[in-house]
Short mmCIF file of C-alpha atoms in Angstrom, two decimals:
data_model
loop_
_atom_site.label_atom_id
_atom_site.label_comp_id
_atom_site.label_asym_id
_atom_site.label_seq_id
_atom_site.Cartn_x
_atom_site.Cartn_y
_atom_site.Cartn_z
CA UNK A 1 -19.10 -7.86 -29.64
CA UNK A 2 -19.79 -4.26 -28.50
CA UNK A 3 -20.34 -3.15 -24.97
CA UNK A 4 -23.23 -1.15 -26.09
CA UNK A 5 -22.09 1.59 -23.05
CA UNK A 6 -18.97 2.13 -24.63
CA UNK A 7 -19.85 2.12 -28.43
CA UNK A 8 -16.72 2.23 -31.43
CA UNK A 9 -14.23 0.09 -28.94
CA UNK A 10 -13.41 -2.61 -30.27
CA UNK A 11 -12.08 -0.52 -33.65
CA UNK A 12 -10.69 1.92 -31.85
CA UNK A 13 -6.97 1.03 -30.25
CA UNK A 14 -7.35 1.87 -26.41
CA UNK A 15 -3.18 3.23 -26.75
CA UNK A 16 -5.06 6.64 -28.61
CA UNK A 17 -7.23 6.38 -26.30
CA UNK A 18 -5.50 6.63 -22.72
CA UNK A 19 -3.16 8.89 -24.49
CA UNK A 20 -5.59 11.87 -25.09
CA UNK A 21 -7.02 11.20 -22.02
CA UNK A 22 -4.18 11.02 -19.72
CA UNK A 23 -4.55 14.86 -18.31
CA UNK A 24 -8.25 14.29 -17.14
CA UNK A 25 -6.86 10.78 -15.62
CA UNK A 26 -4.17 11.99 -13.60
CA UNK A 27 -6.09 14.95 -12.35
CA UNK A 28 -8.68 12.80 -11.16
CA UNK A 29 -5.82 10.23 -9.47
CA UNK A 30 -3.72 12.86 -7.86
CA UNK A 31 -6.81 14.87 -6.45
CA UNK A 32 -8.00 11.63 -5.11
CA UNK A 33 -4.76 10.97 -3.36
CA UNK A 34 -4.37 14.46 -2.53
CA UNK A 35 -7.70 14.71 -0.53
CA UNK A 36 -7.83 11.31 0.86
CA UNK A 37 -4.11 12.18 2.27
CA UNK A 38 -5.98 15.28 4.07
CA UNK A 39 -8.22 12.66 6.32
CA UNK A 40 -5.96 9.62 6.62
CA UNK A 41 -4.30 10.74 9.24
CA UNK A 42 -7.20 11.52 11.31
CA UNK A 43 -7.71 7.83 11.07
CA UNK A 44 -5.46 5.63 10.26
CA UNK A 45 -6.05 2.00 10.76
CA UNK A 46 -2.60 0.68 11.68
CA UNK A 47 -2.64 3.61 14.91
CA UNK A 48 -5.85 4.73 15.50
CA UNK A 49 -7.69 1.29 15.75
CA UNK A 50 -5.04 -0.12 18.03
CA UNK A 51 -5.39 2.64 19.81
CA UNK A 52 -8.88 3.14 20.38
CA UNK A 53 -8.88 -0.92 21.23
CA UNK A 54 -6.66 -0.19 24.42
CA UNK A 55 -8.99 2.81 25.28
CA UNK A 56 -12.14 0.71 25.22
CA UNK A 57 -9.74 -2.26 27.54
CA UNK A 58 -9.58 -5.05 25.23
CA UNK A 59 -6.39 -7.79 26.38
CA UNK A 60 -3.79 -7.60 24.26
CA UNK A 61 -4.23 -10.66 22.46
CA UNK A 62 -7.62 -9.47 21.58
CA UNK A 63 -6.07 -6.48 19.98
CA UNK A 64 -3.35 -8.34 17.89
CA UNK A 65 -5.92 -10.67 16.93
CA UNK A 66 -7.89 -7.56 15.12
CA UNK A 67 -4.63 -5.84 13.60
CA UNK A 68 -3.85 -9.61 11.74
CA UNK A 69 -7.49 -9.68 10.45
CA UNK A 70 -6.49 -6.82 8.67
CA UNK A 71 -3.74 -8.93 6.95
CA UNK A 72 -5.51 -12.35 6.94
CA UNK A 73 -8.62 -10.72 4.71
CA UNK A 74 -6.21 -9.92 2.11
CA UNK A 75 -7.67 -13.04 0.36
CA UNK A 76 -10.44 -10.95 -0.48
CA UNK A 77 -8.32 -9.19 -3.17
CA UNK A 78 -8.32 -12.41 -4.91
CA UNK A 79 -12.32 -11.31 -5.92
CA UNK A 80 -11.74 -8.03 -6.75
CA UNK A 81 -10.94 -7.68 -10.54
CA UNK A 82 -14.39 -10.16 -10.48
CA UNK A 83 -16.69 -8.22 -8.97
CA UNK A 84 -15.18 -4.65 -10.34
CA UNK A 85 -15.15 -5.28 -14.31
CA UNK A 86 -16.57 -3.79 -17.00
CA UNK A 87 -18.18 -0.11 -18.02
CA UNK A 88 -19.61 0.52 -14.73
CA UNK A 89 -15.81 -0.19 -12.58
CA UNK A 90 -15.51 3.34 -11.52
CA UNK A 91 -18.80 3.58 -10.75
CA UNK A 92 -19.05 0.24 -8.28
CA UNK A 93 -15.22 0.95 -7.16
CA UNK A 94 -16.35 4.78 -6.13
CA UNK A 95 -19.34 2.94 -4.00
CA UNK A 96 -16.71 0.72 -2.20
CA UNK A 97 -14.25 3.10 -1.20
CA UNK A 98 -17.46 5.53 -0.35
CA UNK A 99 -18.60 2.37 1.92
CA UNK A 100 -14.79 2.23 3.19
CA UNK A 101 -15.34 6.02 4.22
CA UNK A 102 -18.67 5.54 5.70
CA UNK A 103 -17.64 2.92 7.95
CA UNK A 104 -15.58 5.29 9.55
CA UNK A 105 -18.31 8.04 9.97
CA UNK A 106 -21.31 6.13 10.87
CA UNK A 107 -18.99 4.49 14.02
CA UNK A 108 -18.45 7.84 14.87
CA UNK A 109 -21.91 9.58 14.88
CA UNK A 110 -22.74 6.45 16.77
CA UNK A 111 -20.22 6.39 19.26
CA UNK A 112 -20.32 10.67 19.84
CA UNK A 113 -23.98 10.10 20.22
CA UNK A 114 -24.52 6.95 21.95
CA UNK A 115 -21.29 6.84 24.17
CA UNK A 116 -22.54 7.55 27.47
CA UNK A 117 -26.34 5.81 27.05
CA UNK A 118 -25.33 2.29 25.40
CA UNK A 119 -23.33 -0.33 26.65
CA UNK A 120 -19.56 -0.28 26.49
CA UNK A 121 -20.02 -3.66 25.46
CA UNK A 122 -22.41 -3.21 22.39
CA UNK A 123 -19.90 -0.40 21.78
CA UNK A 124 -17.03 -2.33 21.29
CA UNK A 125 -18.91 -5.24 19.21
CA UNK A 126 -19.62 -2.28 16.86
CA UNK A 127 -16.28 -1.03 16.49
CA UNK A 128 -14.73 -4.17 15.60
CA UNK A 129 -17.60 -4.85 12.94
CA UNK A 130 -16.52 -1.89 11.64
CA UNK A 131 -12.71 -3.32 11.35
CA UNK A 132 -14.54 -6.13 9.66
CA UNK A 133 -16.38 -3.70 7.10
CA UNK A 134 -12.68 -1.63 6.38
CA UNK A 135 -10.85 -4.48 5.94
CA UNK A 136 -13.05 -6.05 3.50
CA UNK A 137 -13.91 -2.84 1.26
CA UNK A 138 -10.27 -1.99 2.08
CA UNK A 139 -8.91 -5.21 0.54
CA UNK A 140 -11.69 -5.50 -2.48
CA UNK A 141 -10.74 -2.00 -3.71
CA UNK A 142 -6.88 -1.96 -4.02
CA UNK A 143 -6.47 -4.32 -6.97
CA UNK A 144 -9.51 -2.69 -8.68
CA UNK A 145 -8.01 0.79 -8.15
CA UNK A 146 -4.65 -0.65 -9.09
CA UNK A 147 -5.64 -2.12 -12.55
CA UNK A 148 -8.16 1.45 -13.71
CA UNK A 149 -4.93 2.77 -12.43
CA UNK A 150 -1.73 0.86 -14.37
CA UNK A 151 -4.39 0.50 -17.79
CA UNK A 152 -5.80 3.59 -18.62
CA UNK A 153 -2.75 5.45 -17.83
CA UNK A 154 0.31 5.44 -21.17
CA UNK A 155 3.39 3.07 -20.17
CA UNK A 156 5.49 6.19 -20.67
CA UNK A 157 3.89 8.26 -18.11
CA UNK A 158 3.35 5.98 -15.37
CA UNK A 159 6.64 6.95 -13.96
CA UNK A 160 5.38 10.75 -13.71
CA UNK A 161 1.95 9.51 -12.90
CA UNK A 162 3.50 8.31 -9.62
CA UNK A 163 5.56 10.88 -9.36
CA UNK A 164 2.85 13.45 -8.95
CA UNK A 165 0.64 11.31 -6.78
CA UNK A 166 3.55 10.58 -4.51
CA UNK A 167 4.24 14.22 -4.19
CA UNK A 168 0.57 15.00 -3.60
CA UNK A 169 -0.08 11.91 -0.66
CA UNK A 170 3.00 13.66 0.92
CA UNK A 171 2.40 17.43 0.66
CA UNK A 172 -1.42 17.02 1.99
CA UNK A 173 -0.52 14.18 4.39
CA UNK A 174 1.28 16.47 6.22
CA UNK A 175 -1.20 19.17 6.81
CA UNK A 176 -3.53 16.49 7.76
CA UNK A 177 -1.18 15.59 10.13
CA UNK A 178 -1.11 18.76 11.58
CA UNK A 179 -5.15 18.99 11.72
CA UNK A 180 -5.69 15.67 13.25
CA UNK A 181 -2.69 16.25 16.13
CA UNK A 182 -4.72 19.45 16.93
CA UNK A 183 -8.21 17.39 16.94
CA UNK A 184 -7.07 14.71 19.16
CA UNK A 185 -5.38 17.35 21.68
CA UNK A 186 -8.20 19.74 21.66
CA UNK A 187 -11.66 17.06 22.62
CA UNK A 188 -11.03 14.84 25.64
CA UNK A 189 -11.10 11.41 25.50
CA UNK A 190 -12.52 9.26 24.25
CA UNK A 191 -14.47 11.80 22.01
CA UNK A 192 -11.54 12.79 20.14
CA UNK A 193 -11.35 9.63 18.98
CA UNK A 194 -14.82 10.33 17.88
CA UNK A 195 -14.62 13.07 16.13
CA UNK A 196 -11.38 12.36 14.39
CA UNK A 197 -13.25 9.27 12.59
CA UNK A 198 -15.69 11.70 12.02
CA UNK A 199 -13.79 14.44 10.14
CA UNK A 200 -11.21 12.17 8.30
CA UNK A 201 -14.16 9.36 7.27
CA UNK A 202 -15.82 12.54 5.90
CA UNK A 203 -12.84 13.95 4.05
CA UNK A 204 -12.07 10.46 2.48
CA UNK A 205 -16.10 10.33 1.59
CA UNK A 206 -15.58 13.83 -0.33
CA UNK A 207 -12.30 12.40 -1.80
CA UNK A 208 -14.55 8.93 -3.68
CA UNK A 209 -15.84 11.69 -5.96
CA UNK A 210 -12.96 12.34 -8.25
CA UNK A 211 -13.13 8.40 -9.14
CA UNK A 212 -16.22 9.50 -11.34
CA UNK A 213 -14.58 11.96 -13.12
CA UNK A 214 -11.94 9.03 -14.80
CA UNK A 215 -11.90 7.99 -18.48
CA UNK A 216 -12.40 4.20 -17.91
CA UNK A 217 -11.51 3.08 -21.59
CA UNK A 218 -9.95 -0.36 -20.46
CA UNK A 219 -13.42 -1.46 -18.66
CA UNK A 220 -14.95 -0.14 -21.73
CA UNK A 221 -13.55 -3.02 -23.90
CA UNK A 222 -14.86 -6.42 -24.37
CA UNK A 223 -14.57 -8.07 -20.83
CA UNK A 224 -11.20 -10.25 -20.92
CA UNK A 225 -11.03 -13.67 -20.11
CA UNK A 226 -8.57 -13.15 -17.62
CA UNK A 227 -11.47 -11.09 -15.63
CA UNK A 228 -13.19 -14.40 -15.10
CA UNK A 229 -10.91 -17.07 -14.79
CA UNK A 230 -10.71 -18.24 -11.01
CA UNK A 231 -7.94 -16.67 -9.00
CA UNK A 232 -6.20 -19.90 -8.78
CA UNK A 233 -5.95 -20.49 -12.46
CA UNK A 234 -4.41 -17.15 -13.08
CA UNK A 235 -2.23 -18.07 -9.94
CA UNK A 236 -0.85 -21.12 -11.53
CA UNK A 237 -0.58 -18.87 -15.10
CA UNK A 238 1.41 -16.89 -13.05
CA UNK A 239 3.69 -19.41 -11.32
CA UNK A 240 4.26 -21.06 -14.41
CA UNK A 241 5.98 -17.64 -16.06
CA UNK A 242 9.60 -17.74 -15.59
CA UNK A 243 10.33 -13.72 -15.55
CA UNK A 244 7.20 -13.26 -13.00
CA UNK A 245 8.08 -16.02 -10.92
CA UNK A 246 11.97 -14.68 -10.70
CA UNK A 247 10.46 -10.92 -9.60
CA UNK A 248 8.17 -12.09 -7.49
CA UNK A 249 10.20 -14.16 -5.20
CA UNK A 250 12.93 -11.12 -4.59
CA UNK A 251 9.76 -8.64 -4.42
CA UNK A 252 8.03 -11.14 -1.84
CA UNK A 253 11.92 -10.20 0.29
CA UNK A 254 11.33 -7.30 -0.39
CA UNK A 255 8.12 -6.74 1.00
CA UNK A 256 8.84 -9.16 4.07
CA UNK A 257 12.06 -6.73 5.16
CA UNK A 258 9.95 -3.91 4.69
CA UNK A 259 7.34 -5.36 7.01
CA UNK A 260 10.30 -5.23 9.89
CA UNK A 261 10.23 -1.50 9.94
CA UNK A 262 7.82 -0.77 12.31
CA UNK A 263 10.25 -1.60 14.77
CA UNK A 264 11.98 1.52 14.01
CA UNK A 265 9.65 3.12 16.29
CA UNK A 266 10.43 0.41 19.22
CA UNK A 267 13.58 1.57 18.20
CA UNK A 268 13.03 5.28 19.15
CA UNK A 269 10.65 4.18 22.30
CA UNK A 270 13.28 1.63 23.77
CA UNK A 271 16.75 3.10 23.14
CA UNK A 272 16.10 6.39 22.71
CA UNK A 273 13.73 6.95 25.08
CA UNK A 274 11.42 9.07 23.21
CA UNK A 275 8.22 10.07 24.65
CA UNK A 276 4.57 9.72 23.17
CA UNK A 277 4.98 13.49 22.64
CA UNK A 278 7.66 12.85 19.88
CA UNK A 279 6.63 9.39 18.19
CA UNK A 280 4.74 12.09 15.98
CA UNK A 281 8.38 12.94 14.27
CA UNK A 282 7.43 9.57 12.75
CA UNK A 283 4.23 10.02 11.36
CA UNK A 284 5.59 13.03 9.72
CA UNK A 285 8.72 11.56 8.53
CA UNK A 286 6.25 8.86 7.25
CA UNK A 287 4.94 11.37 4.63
CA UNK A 288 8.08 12.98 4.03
CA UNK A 289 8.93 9.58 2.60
CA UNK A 290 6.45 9.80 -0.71
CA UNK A 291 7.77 13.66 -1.35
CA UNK A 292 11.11 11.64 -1.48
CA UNK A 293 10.35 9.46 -4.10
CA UNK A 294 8.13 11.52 -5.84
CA UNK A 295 10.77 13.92 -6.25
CA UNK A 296 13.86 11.91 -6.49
CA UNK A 297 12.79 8.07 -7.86
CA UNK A 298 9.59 7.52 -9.57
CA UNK A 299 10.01 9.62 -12.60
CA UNK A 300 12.79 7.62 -13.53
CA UNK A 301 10.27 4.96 -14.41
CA UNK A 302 9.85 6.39 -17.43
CA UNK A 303 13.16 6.52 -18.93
CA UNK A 304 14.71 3.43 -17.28
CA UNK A 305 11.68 1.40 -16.70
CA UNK A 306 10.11 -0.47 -12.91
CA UNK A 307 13.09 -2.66 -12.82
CA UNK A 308 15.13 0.48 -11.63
CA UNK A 309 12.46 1.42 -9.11
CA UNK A 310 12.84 -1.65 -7.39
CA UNK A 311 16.79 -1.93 -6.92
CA UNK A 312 16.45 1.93 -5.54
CA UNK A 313 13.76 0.93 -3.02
CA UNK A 314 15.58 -2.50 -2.01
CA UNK A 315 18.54 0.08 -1.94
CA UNK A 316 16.40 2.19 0.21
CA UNK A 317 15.17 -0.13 2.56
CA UNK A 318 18.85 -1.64 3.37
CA UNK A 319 19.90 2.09 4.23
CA UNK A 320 17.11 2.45 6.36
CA UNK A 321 18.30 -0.71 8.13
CA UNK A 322 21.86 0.45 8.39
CA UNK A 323 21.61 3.66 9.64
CA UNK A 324 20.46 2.86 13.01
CA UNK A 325 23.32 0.24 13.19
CA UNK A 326 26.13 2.61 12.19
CA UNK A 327 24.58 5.56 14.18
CA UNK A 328 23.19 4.16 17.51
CA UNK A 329 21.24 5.92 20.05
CA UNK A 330 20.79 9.33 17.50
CA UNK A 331 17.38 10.61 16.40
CA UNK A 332 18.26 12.00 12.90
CA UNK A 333 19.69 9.05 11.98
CA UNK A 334 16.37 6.84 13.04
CA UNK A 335 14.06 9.66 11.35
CA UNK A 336 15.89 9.47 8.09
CA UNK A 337 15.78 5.79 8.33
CA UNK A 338 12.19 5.84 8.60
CA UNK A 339 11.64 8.25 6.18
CA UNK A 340 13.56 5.71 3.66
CA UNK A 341 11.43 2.83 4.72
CA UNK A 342 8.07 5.13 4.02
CA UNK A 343 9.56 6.39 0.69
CA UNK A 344 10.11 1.92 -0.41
CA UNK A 345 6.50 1.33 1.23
CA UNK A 346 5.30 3.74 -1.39
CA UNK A 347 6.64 2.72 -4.26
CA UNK A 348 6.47 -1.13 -3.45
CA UNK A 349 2.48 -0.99 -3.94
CA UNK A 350 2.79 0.25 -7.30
CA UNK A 351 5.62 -2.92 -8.43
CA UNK A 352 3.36 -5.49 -8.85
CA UNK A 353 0.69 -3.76 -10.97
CA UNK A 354 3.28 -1.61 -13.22
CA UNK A 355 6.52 -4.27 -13.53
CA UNK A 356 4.03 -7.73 -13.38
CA UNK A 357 1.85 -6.17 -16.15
CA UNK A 358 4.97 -5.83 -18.14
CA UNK A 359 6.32 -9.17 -17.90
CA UNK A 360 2.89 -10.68 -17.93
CA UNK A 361 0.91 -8.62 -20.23
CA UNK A 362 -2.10 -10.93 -20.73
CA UNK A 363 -2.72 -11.54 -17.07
CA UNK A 364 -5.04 -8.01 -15.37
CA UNK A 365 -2.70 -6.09 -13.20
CA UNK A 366 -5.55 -5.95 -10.57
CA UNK A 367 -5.77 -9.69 -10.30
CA UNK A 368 -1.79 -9.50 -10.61
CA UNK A 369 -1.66 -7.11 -7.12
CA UNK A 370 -3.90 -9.40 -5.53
CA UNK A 371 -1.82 -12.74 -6.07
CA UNK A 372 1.17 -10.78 -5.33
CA UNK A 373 -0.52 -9.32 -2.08
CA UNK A 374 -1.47 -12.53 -0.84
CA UNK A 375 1.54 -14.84 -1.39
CA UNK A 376 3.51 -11.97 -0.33
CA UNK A 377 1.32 -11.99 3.49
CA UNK A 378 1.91 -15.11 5.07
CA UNK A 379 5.70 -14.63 4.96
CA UNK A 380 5.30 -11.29 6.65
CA UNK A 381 2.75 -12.76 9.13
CA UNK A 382 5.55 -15.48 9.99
CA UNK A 383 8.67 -13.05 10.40
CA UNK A 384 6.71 -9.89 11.73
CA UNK A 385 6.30 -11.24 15.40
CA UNK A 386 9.57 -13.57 15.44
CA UNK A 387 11.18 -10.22 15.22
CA UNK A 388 8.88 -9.08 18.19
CA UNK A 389 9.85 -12.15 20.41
CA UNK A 390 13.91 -11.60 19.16
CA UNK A 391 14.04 -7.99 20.70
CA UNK A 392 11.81 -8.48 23.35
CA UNK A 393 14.07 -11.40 24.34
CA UNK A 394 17.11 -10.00 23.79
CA UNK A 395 16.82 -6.28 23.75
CA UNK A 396 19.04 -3.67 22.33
CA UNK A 397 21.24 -6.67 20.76
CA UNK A 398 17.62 -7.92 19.39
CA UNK A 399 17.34 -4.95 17.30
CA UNK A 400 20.45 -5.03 15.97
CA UNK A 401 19.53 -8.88 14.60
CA UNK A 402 16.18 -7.50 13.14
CA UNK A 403 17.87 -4.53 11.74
CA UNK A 404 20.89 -7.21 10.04
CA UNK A 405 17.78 -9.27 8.75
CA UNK A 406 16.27 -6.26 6.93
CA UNK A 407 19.57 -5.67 5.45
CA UNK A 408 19.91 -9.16 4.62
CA UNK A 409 16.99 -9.63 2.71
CA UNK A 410 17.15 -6.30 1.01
CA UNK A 411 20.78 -6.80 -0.47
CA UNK A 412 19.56 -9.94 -2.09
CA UNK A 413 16.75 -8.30 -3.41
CA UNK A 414 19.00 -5.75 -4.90
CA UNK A 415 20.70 -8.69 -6.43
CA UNK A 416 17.84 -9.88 -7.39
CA UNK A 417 16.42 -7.26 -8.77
CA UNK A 418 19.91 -6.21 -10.73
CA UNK A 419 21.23 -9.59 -11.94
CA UNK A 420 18.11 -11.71 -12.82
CA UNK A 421 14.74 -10.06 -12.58
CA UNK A 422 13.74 -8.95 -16.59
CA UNK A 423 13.82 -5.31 -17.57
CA UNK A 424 10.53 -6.15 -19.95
CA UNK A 425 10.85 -2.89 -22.10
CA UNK A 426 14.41 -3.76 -23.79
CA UNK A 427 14.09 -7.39 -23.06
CA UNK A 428 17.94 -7.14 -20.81
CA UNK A 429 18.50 -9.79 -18.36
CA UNK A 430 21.89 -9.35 -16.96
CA UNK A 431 22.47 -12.74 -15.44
CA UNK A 432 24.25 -15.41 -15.18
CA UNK A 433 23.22 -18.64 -17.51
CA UNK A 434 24.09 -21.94 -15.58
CA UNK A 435 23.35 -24.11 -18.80
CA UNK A 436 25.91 -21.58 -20.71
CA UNK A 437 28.19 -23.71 -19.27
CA UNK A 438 27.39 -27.62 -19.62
CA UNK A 439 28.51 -30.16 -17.17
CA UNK A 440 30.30 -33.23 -19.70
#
């Protein structure tokens, strides 16, 4: 049944395809990350919305409650391969990350113009329906992006794919870094606020525009079934896979010790007493991080395949732990430790889509991201502020227990990852077989 967009696909192989294509692709992908990684850090939701919450005087609570919507409304990926299918993806996925942008620059004009004659009140009731409108678009455009992403691009060069866009997030995300710390130090408060929403929403905006210039061939083909089976039917396809259900259990430990390393930073506030002057060594060790393993661990995807990529970044992420531990109270050591964490946190949201579409080939990637997303959240959710309470409690010693949890989790998952979890482009699995051994 043709498309009638897209005519000749269903005799033509989309492997040719994505092949001859692939230069245009990646072009497109790494500009995209290379120009969104110029505004990010003007604002970035995990800092600047916190922040701006405590400027406008909301209670704490109030504030935390916000920052977990952002997590809780991952259920929305769950609809995203559904509503982004088909030849027009690109062209609906560029309007929701455009929408995404525009959030951010319509609260600004508002707030530059409208600060001093509207309530504070009305104010903050806007901001925080614009955390609603980021955190939906937000969550309905990863898996989308994620599956044009993994599909059109050859299994071969995904590796280098990631590589390069790694690289680019890194290089650009630090001179944004160095634009937005001049922005917010040069207009008062709370208009640098303001106009930082303002510039990076805009640069982000510009960025949506390279999403038009991709090859879609895989939304081009005859609309799978997998597309438009319910989210809980694929989930219980899923579950029921051996291989996937072995990964994702020592990814979703994965995922939950990376979501400890914030505390680095509580790290460098409490013990080392660093001042709000020099928390910015983080943000810029944050984007040394994808430089790292753009340079050093994604293009051995490639060659050795995903499976490799995720023992190095459960590798990664128990260094990051240690570090701290076996160098106490020194700043290098806590700056290379987060500079580990950021290099894992960058290649863990490419896992699921490029490793789960290998073991499961018949299941989307995006829809795979989004299950794996979501079951992955509530553990997070659960351990995230138990390891708040444990160092608040307990203090120095309290990091130390986070920081032995971290390495916990990621030594199994190195296990894991080495010793059971399928390598699906030779078919090893270097593990143990109980029933090799029968009980008479």
């Amino acid at each position: 049944m043709s498309t009638g967009t897209c005519p000749g696909v269903e005799t033509t192989p989309i492997r040719p395809l994505v092949e001859t294509t692939f230069a245009r692709n990646a072009f497109c992908a790494v500009a995209w990350e290379a120009i969104w990684a110029l505004g990010v850090p003007f604002c970035t939701i995990w800092t600047i919305v916190p922040a701006y919450l405590f400027y406008l005087d909301l209670p704490k609570t109030v504030v935390q409650l916000i920052m977990i919507g952002f997590s809780l409304t991952a259920g929305f990926q769950l609809f995203s391969t559904r509503l982004f299918h088909g030849p027009r993806r690109r062209l609906w996925l560029t309007i929701n990350w455009m929408l995404f942008s525009a959030c951010w620059v319509v609260y600004g004009l508002l707030a530059r113009m409208g600060w001093n004659g509207l309530p504070r009140s009305f104010m903050t009731t806007c901001f925080v329906l614009t955390c609603i409108g980021l955190a939906v678009t937000m969550h309905l455009g990863i898996p989308a992006y994620a599956e044009m992403l993994v599909a059109n691009i050859p299994l071969r060069k995904r590796g280098r794919l990631t590589a390069f866009r790694n690289l680019a997030l890194g290089t650009f995300g630090l001179l944004g870094v160095l634009a937005a710390t001049h922005c917010m130090r040069h207009f008062p408060e709370p208009h640098n606020f303001h106009y930082a929403m303002l510039i990076g929403g805009s640069i982000m905006l510009v960025s949506c525009t390279t999403l038009l210039g991709w090859k879609d061939h895989d939304a081009c083909q005859s609309t799978p079934a997998s597309s438009l089976r319910s989210p809980w039917s694929l989930a219980r396809q899923l579950a029921g896979n051996m291989n996937f259900r072995v990964f994702l259990v020592f990814h979703m430990l994965l995922l939950t010790a990376q979501s400890l390393a914030p505390l680095l930073i509580g790290y460098g506030r409490d013990i080392l007493d660093l001042p709000s002057s020099r928390i910015t060594h983080f943000t810029a060790a944050y984007f040394f991080g994808p430089i790292l393993s753009g340079l050093c661990l994604a293009p051995l995807a490639d060659r050795y395949g995903f499976r490799l990529i995720g023992i190095l970044s459960a590798t990664a992420m128990s260094t990051a732990f240690l570090l701290p531990i076996l160098f106490w109270n020194t700043l290098p050591a806590i700056l290379i430790a987060y500079l580990l964490y950021a290099a894992t946190a960058t290649l863990n949201t490419i896992l699921v889509g490029n490793l789960g579409a290998e073991l499961v080939p018949d299941v989307k990637p995006g829809m795979m991201v989004a299950i794996g997303n979501v079951l992955a959240t509530p553990l997070g959710l659960l351990l995230a502020p138990m390891a708040g309470a444990l160092v608040d409690h307990f203090g120095s010693s309290g990091y130390v227990g986070v920081f032995a949890a971290g390495i916990t989790m990621s030594v199994i998952a190195i296990l894991g990852y080495s010793l059971l979890v399928r390598e699906p482009r030779t078919g090893q699995e270097i593990h143990v077989r109980i029933r090799a051994f029968p009980i008479r």
